[in-house]
Coordinates of C-alpha atoms and ligand atoms in Angstrom, one line a residue:
X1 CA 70.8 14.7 22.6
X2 CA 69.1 17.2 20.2
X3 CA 68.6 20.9 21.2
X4 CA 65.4 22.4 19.8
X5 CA 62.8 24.4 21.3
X6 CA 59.6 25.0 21.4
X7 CA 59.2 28.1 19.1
X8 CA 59.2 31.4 20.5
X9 CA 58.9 34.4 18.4
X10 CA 59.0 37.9 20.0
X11 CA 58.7 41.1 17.6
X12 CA 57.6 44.6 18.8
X13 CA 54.3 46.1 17.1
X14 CA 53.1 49.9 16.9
X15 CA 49.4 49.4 18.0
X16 CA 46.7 51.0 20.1
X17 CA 46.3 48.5 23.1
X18 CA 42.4 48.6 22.7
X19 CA 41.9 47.8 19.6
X20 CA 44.4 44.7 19.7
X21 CA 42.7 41.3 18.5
X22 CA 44.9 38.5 20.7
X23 CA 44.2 36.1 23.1
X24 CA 45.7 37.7 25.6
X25 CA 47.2 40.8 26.4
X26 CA 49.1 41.6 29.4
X27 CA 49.3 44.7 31.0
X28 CA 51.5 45.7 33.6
X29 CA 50.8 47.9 36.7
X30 CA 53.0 49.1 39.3
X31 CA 52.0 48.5 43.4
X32 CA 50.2 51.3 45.6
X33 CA 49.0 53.3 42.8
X34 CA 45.6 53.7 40.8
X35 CA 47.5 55.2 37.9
X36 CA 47.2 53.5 34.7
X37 CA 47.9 55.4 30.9
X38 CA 45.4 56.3 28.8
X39 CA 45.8 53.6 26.7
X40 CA 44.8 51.2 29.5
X41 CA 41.5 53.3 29.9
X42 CA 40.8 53.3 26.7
X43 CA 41.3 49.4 26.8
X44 CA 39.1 49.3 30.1
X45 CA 36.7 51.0 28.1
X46 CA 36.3 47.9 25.4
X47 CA 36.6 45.5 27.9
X48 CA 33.3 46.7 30.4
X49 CA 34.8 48.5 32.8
X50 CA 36.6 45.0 34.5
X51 CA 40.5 46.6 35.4
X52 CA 38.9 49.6 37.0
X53 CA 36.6 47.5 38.9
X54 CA 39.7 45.0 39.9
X55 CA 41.7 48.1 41.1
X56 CA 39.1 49.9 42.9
X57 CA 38.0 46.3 44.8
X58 CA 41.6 46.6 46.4
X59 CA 41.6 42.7 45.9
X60 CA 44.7 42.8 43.5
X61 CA 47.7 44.9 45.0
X62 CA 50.1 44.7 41.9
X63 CA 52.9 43.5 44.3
X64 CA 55.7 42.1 42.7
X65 CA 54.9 39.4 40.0
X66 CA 51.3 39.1 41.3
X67 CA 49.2 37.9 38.4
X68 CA 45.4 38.0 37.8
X69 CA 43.2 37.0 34.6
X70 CA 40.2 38.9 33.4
X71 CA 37.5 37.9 31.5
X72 CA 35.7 40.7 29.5
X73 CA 32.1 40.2 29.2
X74 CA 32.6 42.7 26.1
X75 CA 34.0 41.4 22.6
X76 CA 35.0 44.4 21.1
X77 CA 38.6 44.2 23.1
X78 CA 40.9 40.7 23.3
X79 CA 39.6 37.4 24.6
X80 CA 41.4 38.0 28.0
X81 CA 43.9 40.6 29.9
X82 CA 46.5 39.4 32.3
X83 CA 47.6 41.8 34.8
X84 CA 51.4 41.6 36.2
X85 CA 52.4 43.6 38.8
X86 CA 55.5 45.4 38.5
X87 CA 55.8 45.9 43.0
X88 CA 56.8 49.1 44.2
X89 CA 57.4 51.9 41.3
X90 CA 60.9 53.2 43.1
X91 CA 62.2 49.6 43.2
X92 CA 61.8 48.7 39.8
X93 CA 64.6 48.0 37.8
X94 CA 65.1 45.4 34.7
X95 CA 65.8 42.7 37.0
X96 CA 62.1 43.0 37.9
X97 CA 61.5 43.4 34.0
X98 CA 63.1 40.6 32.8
X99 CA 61.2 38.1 35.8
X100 CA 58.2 39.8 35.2
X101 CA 58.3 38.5 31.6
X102 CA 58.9 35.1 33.0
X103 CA 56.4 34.6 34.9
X104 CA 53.7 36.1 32.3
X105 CA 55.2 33.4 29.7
X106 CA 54.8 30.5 32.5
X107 CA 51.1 31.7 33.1
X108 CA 50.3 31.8 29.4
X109 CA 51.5 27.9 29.1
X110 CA 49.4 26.8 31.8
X111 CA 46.3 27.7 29.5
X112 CA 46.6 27.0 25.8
X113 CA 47.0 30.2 25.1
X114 CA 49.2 30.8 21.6
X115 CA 49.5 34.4 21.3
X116 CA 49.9 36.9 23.6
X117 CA 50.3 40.8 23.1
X118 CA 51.7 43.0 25.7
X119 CA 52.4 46.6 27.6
X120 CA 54.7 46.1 30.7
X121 CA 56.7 48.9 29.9
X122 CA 54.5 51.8 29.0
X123 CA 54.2 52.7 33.5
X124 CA 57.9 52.1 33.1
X125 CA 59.7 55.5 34.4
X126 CA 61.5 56.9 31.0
X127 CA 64.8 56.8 32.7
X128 CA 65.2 53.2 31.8
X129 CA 66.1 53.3 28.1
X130 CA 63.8 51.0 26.0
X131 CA 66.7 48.6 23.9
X132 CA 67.3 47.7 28.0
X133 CA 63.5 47.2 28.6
X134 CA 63.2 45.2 25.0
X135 CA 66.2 42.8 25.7
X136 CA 65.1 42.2 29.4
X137 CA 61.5 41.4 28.3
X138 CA 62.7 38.9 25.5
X139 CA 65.7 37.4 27.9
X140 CA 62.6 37.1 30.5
X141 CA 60.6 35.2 27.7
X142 CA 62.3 32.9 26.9
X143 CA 64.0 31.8 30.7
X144 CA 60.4 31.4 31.7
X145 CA 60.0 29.4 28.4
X146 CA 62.3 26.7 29.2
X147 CA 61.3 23.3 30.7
X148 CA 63.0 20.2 30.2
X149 CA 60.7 17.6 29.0
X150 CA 63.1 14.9 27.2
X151 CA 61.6 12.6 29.1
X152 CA 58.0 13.7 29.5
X153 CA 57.0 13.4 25.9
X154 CA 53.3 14.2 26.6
X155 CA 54.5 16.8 28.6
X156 CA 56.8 18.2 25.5
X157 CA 53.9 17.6 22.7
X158 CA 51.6 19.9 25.0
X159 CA 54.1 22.8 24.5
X160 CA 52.7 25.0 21.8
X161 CA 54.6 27.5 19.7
X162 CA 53.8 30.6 21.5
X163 CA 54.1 34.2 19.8
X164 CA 54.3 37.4 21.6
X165 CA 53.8 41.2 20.6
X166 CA 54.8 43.5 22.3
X167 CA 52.7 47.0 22.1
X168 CA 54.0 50.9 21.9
X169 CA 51.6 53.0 20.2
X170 CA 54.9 55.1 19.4
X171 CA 56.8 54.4 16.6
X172 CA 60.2 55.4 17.4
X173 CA 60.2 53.0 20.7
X174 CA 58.6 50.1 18.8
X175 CA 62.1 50.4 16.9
X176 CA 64.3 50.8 19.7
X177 CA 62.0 48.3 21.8
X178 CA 62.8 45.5 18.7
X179 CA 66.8 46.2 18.7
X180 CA 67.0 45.2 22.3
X181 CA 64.4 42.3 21.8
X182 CA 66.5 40.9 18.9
X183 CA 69.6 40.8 21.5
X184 CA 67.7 39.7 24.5
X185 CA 66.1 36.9 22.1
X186 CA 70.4 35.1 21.4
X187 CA 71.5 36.0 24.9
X188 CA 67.9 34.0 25.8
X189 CA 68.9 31.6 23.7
X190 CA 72.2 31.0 24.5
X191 CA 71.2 30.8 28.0
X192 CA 68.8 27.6 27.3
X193 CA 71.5 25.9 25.1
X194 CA 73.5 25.7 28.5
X195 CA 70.5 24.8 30.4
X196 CA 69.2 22.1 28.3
X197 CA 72.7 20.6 27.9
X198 CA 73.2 21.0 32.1
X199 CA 69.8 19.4 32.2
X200 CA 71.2 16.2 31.0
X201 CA 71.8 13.1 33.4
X202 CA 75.1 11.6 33.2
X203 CA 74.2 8.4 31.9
X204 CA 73.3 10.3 28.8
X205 CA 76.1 12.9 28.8
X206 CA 79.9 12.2 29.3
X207 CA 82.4 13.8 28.1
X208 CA 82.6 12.2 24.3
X209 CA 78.8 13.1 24.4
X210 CA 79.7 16.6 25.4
X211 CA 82.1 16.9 22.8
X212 CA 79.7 16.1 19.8
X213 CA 77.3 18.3 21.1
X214 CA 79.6 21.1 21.0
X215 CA 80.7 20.3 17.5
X216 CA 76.6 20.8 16.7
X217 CA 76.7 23.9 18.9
X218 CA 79.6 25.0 16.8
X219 CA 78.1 24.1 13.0
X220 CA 74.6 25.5 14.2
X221 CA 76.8 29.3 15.3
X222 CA 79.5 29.4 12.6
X223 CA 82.4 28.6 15.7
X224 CA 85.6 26.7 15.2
X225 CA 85.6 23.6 17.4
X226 CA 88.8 21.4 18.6
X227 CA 88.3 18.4 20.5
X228 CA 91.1 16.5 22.2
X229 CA 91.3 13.0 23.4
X230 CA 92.8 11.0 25.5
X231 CA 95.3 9.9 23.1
X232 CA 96.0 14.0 22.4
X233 CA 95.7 15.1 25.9
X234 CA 98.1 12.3 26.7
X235 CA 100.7 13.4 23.9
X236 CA 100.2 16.9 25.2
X237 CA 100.8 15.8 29.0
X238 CA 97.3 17.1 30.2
X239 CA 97.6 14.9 33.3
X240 CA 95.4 16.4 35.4
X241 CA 92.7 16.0 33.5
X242 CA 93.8 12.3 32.4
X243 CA 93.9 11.8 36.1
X244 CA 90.4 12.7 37.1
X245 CA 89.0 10.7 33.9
X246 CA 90.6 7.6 34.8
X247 CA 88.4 5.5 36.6
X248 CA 85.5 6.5 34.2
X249 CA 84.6 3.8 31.3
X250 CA 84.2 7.3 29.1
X251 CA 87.5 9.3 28.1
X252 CA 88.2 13.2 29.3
X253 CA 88.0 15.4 26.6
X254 CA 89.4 19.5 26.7
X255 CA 87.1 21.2 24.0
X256 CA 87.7 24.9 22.3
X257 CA 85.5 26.8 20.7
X258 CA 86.4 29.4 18.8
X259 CA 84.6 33.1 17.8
X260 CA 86.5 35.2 15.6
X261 CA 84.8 38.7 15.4
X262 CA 88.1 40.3 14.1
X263 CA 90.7 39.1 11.7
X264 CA 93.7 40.6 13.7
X265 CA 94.9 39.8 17.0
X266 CA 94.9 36.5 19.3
X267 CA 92.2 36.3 21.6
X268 CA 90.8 39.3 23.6
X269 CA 88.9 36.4 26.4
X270 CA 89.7 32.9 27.0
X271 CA 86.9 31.4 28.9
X272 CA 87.0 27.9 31.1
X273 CA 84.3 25.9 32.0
X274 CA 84.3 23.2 34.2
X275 CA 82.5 20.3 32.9
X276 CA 82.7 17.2 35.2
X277 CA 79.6 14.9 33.9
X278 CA 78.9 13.3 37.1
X279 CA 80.5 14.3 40.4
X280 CA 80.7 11.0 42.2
X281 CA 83.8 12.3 44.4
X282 CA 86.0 9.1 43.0
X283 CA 87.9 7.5 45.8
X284 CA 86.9 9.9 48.2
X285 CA 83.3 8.8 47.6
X286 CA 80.9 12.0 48.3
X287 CA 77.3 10.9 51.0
X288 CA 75.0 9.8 48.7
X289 CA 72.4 12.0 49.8
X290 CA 71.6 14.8 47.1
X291 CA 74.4 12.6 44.7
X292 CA 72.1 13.5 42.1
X293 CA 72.7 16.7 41.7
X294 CA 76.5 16.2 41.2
X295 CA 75.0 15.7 37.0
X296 CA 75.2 19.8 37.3
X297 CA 78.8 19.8 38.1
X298 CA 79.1 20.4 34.0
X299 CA 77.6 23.8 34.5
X300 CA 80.6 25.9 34.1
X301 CA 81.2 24.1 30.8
X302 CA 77.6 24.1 30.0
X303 CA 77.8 27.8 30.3
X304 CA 80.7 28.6 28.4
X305 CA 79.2 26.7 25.5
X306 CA 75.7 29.0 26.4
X307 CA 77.9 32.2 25.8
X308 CA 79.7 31.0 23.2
X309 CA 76.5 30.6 21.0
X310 CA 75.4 33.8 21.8
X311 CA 78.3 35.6 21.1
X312 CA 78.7 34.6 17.9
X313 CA 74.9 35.1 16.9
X314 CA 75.6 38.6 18.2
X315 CA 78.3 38.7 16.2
X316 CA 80.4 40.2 18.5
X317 CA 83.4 42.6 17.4
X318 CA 86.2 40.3 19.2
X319 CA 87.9 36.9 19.5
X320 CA 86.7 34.7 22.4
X321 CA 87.8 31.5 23.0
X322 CA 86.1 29.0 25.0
X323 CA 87.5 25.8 26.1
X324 CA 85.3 23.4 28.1
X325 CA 87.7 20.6 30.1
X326 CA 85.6 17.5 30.8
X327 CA 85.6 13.9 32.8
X328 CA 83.6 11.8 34.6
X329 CA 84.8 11.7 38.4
X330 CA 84.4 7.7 39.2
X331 CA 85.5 5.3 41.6
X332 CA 87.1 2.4 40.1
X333 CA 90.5 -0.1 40.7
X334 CA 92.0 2.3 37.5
X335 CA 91.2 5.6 39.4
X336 CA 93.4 8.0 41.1
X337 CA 93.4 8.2 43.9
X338 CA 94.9 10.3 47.6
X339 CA 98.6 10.1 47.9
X340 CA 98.8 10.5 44.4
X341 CA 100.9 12.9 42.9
X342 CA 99.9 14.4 39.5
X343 CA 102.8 16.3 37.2
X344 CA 100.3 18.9 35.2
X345 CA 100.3 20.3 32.3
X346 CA 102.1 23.6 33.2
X347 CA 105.2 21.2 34.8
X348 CA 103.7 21.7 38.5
X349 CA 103.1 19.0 41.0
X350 CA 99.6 18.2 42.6
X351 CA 99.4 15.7 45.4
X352 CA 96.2 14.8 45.6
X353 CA 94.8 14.7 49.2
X354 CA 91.5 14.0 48.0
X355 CA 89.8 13.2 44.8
X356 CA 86.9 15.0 45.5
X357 CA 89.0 18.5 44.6
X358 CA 88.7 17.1 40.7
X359 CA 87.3 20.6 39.4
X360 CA 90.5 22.7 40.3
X361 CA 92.5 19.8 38.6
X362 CA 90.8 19.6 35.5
X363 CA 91.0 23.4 35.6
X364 CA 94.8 23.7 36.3
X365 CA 95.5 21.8 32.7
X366 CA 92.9 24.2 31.0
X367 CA 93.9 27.6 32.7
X368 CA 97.8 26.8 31.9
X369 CA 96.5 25.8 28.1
X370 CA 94.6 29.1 28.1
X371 CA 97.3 31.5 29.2
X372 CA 99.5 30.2 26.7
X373 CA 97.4 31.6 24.5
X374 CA 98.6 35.3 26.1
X375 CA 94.4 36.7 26.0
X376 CA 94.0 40.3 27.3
X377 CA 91.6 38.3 30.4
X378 CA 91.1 35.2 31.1
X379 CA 87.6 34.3 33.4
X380 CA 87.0 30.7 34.4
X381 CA 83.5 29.2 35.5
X382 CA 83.0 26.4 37.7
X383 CA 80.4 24.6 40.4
X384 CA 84.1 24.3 42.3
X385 CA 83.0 24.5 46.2
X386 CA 80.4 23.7 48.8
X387 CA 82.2 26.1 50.7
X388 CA 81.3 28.5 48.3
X389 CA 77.9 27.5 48.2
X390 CA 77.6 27.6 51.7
X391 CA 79.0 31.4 52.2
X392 CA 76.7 32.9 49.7
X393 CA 73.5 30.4 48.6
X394 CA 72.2 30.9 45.5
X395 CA 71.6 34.6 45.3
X396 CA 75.2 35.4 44.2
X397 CA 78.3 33.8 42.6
X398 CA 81.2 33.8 44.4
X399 CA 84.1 35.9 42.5
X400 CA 87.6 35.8 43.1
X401 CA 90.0 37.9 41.4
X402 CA 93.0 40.0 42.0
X403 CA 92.1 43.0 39.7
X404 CA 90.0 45.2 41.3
X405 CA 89.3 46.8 37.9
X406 CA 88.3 43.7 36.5
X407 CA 86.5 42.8 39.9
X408 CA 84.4 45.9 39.3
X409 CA 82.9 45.4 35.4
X410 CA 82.1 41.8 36.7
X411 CA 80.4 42.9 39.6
X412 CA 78.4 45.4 37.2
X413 CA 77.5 43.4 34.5
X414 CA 76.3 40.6 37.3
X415 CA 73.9 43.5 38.5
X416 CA 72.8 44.7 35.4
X417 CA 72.1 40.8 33.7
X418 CA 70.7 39.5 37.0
X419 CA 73.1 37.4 37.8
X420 CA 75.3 38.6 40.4
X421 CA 78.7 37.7 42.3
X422 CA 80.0 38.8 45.5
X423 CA 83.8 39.2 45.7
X424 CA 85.4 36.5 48.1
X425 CA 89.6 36.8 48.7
X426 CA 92.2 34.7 47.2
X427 CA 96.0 35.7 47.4
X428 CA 99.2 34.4 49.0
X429 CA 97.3 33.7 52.6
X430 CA 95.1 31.3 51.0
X431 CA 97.7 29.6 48.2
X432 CA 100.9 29.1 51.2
X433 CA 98.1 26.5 52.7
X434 CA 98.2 24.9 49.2
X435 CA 101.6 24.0 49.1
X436 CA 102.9 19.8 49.9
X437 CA 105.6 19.4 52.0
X438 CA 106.6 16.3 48.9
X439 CA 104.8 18.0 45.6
X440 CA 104.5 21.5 44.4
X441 CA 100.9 21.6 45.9
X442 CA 98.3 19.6 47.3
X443 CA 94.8 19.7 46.1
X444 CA 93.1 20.6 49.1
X445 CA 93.6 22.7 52.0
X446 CA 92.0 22.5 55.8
X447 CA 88.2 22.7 55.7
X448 CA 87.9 27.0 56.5
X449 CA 87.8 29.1 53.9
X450 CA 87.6 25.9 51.1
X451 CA 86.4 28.6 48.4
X452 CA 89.5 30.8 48.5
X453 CA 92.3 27.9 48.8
X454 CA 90.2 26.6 45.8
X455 CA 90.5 29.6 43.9
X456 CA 94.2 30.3 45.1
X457 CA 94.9 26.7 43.7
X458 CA 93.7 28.2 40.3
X459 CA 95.7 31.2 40.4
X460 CA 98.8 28.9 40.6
X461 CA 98.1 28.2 36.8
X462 CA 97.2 31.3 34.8
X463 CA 100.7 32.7 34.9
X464 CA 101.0 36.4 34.7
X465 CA 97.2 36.4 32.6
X466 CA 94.8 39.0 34.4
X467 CA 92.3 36.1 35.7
X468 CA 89.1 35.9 37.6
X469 CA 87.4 32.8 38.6
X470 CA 83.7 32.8 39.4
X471 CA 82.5 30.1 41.5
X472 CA 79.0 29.1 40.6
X473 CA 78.8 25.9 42.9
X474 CA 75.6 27.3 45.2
X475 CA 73.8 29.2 42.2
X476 CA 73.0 27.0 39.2
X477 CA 70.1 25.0 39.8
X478 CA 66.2 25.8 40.7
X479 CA 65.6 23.4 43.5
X480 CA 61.9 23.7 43.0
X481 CA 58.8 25.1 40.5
X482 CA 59.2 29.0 40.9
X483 CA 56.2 31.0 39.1
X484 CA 59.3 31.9 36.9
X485 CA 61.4 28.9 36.2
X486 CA 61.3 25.4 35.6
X487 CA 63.0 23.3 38.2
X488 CA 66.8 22.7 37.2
X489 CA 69.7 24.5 35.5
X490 CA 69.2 28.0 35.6
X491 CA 71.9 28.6 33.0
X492 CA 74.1 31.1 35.8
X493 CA 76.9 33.3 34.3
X494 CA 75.8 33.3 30.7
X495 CA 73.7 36.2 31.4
X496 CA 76.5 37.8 32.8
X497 CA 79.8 37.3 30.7
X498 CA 77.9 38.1 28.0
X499 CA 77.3 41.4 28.8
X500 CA 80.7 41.7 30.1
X501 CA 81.6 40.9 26.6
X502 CA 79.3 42.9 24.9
X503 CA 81.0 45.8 27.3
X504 CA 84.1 44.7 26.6
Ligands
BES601 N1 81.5 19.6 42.6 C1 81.9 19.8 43.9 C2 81.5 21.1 44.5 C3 80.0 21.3 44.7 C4 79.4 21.0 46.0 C5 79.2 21.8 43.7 C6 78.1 21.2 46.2 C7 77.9 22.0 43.9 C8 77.3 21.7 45.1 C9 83.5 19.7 44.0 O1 84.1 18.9 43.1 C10 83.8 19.2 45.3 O2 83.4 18.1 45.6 N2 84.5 20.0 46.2 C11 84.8 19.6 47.5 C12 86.2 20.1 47.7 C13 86.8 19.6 49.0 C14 87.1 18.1 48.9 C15 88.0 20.4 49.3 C16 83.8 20.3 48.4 O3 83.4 21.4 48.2 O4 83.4 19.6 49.4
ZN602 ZN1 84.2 16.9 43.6
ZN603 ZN1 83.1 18.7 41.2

């Protein structure tokens, strides 16, 4: 698979919005209120007159993400103006910002349009500091941006490179505006390198497949990348994740990648991804209804991958490590299967009750490999539960942590990148119901509270490392169209560790 995008290029510009020459220029307004700046009346003034007449009709509200198109009869000012509303002024915060610029970029692709300028953030209360406003506007851009077209080519030709300006007749903001652009534009990226990988069905990524594209990911963003095989994994005694690969014609593979952004020091963050390439349940066969969307069950990997790129583009001042443990969950006479009992990596026994519970294995032999590696935190990332999916939808992540401290900058940084997570318990309640009466553990418990016996299984294998593990199960795909995303991976959590990182 190849991972190139349509180009988008976002700079900041110090210009007066009427005299602008662009195809299109947006201009945001806020809900309820006639108020525009005088830049927007000087720019109704080139265009005829049309914005006051649209906000005097009453006819366009400016609620939330509500878009209309003008056509100037006048010349003198651009070919069109796109309104966006920005909903209520006291509710806006750069979670509105950042969708806002979604949606305008999805609008502009429906026309041909090629360039756009625009002014969002000039009704935008000065309280919200403009490197935030910048980076939301360009991580907006290009999530809007993304579809996946592999296999649409006609679709995929249509998409034209698309440049956007964005206006401040001040100076000084234009410069603070393009220092949080040029972050929002990696963390952007970053986030579509997950998505487009996610994207991919499972007869075109398994886990060898995965492994080359993160030895691309890695050359393209200056990482170090290890990949073990089976034969490695095997000499290492990685058998959970050997066990889970088994009945899959493709090998499991455990992948690192590797940012240095200080010479001293092991790392400061291990991350783990869970990267199963197709979810068929294995012996414990899942319904097949929905089986399709069991080709996202990589997304945890997918992410970490996502955050590693755009960590090391922002060249962040720390060491992260990444490690993305991968197989194909199939049923076949060579899989495992119940009753069998697993001796992992860390030395601990699993009996497996059903082989459904794959993620937490695969994850037991990657947490233990991670903690040996004594990081200040460790933060895992997996589609792990239903049950999780079922508690919360797909509005928050589930989180599950011991360390309130580190509960509380996760639960932050969700807010502030959009992508939030709702603390759910684990502790000794949940992990006594983990334990076999003939292993160490068994890999599932009774059917309540599936999310936290998952997440206590976890906990079993990071050792004394301060851990959280952030279940992503109900959040990761757009079921449909939305005015502000293409259906599919939504890239979820690389958003938010990054700015954990970057708050690190
Ligand atoms: N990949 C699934 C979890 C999942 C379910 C992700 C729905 C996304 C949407 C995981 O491997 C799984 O099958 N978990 C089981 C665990 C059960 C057997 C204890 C589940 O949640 O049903
Ligand atoms: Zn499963
Ligand atoms: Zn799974």
């Amino acid at each position: 698979m190849a991972i190139k995008f349509a180009p988008l290029k976002i700079s900041a510009l110090q210009a007066t919005l009427s005299k602008v020459k662009t195809d299109l220029l947006v201009v945001g307004l806020f809900e309820s209120s006639k108020k525009t700046t005088k830049e927007i009346d000087q720019l109704d003034e080139v265009t005829g007159g049309a914005i006051r007449s649209v906000l005097k009709s009453n006819d366009y509200k400016a609620s939330l993400n509500e878009t209309l198109f003008i056509y100037p009869t006048s010349t003198k000012g651009p070919k069109r103006v796109l309104l966006i509303g920005l909903g209520a002024k006291n509710d806006f915060d750069l979670n509105r910002c950042r969708r806002a610029a979604s949606v305008i970029v999805r609008e502009c692709q429906k026309t041909g349009i090629k360039s756009i300028a625009m002014d969002i953030h000039d009704l935008i209360p000065e309280k919200f500091n403009r490197k935030d406003i910048g980076q939301a506007i360009a991580e907006g851009l290009h999530f809007g941006r993304y579809d996946y077209f592999d296999h649409l080519p006609e679709k995929a030709k249509a998409k034209q490179p698309i440049k956007v300006t964005v206006i401040d007749s001040l100076a000084e903001q234009v410069k603070t505006l393009s220092q949080g652009i040029r972050i929002g534009d990696k963390i952007g990226a970053g986030q579509n390198i997950c998505r487009h990988i996610a994207n991919q069905p499972g007869n075109e990524i398994h886990p060898p497949e995965l492994a080359r594209v993160c030895q691309r990911v890695a050359k393209q963003n200056n990482l170090r990348c290890k990949v073990f095989n089976k034969r490695q994994l095997t000499d290492m005694k990685m058998n959970a994740i050997l066990a889970v690969g088994k009945g899959s014609e493709h090998e499991p593979r455990l992948i690192s990648l590797e940012h240095k952004g200080k010479s001293k020091g092991g790392p400061d963050v291990v991350l783990v991804g869970k990267a199963i390439t197709f979810d068929t349940g294995g012996i414990s066969l899942k319904p097949g209804l929905g089986m399709q969307d069991m080709k996202f069950d990589k997304s945890g990997g997918c992410a970490v991958i996502g955050i590693m790129a755009a960590v090391a583009q922002l060249k962040l001042k720390l060491n992260v490590v990444g490690l993305v443990t991968s197989a194909e969950n199939m049923p076949a006479h060579n899989s495992y299967r119940p009753g069998d009992i697993i001796k992992t990596y860390s030395g601990k026994t699993v009996e497996i009750h059903n082989t459904d519970a794959e993620g937490r294995m695969v994850l037991a032999d990657a947490l233990w490999y991670g903690a040996k590696m004594k990081p200040k935190i460790m933060i895992d990332m997996a589609t792990l539960t239903g049950a999780c999916a079922v508690a919360l939808g797909s509005h928050y992540a589930g989180l599950f942590t011991p360390d309130n401290k580190l509960a509380s900058q996760l639960e932050k940084s969700g807010q502030a990148s959009g992508e939030p997570v709702w603390r759910l318990p684990v502790g000794p309640e949940y992990g006594n119901e983990m334990k076999s009466t003939i292993a160490d553990l068994k890999n599932v418990a009774d059917r309540w509270g599936g999310a936290s016996n998952a997440a206590a299984f976890l906990q079993e294998f990071v050792g004394d490392t301060p851990w959280a593990h952030i279940d992503i199960a109900g959040s990761i795909v757009n079921t449909s169209e939305k005015p502000y995303a293409a259906t599919g991976s939504n890239g979820y959590a690389v958003r938010l560790i990054v700015d954990y990182l970057r708050h690190f």
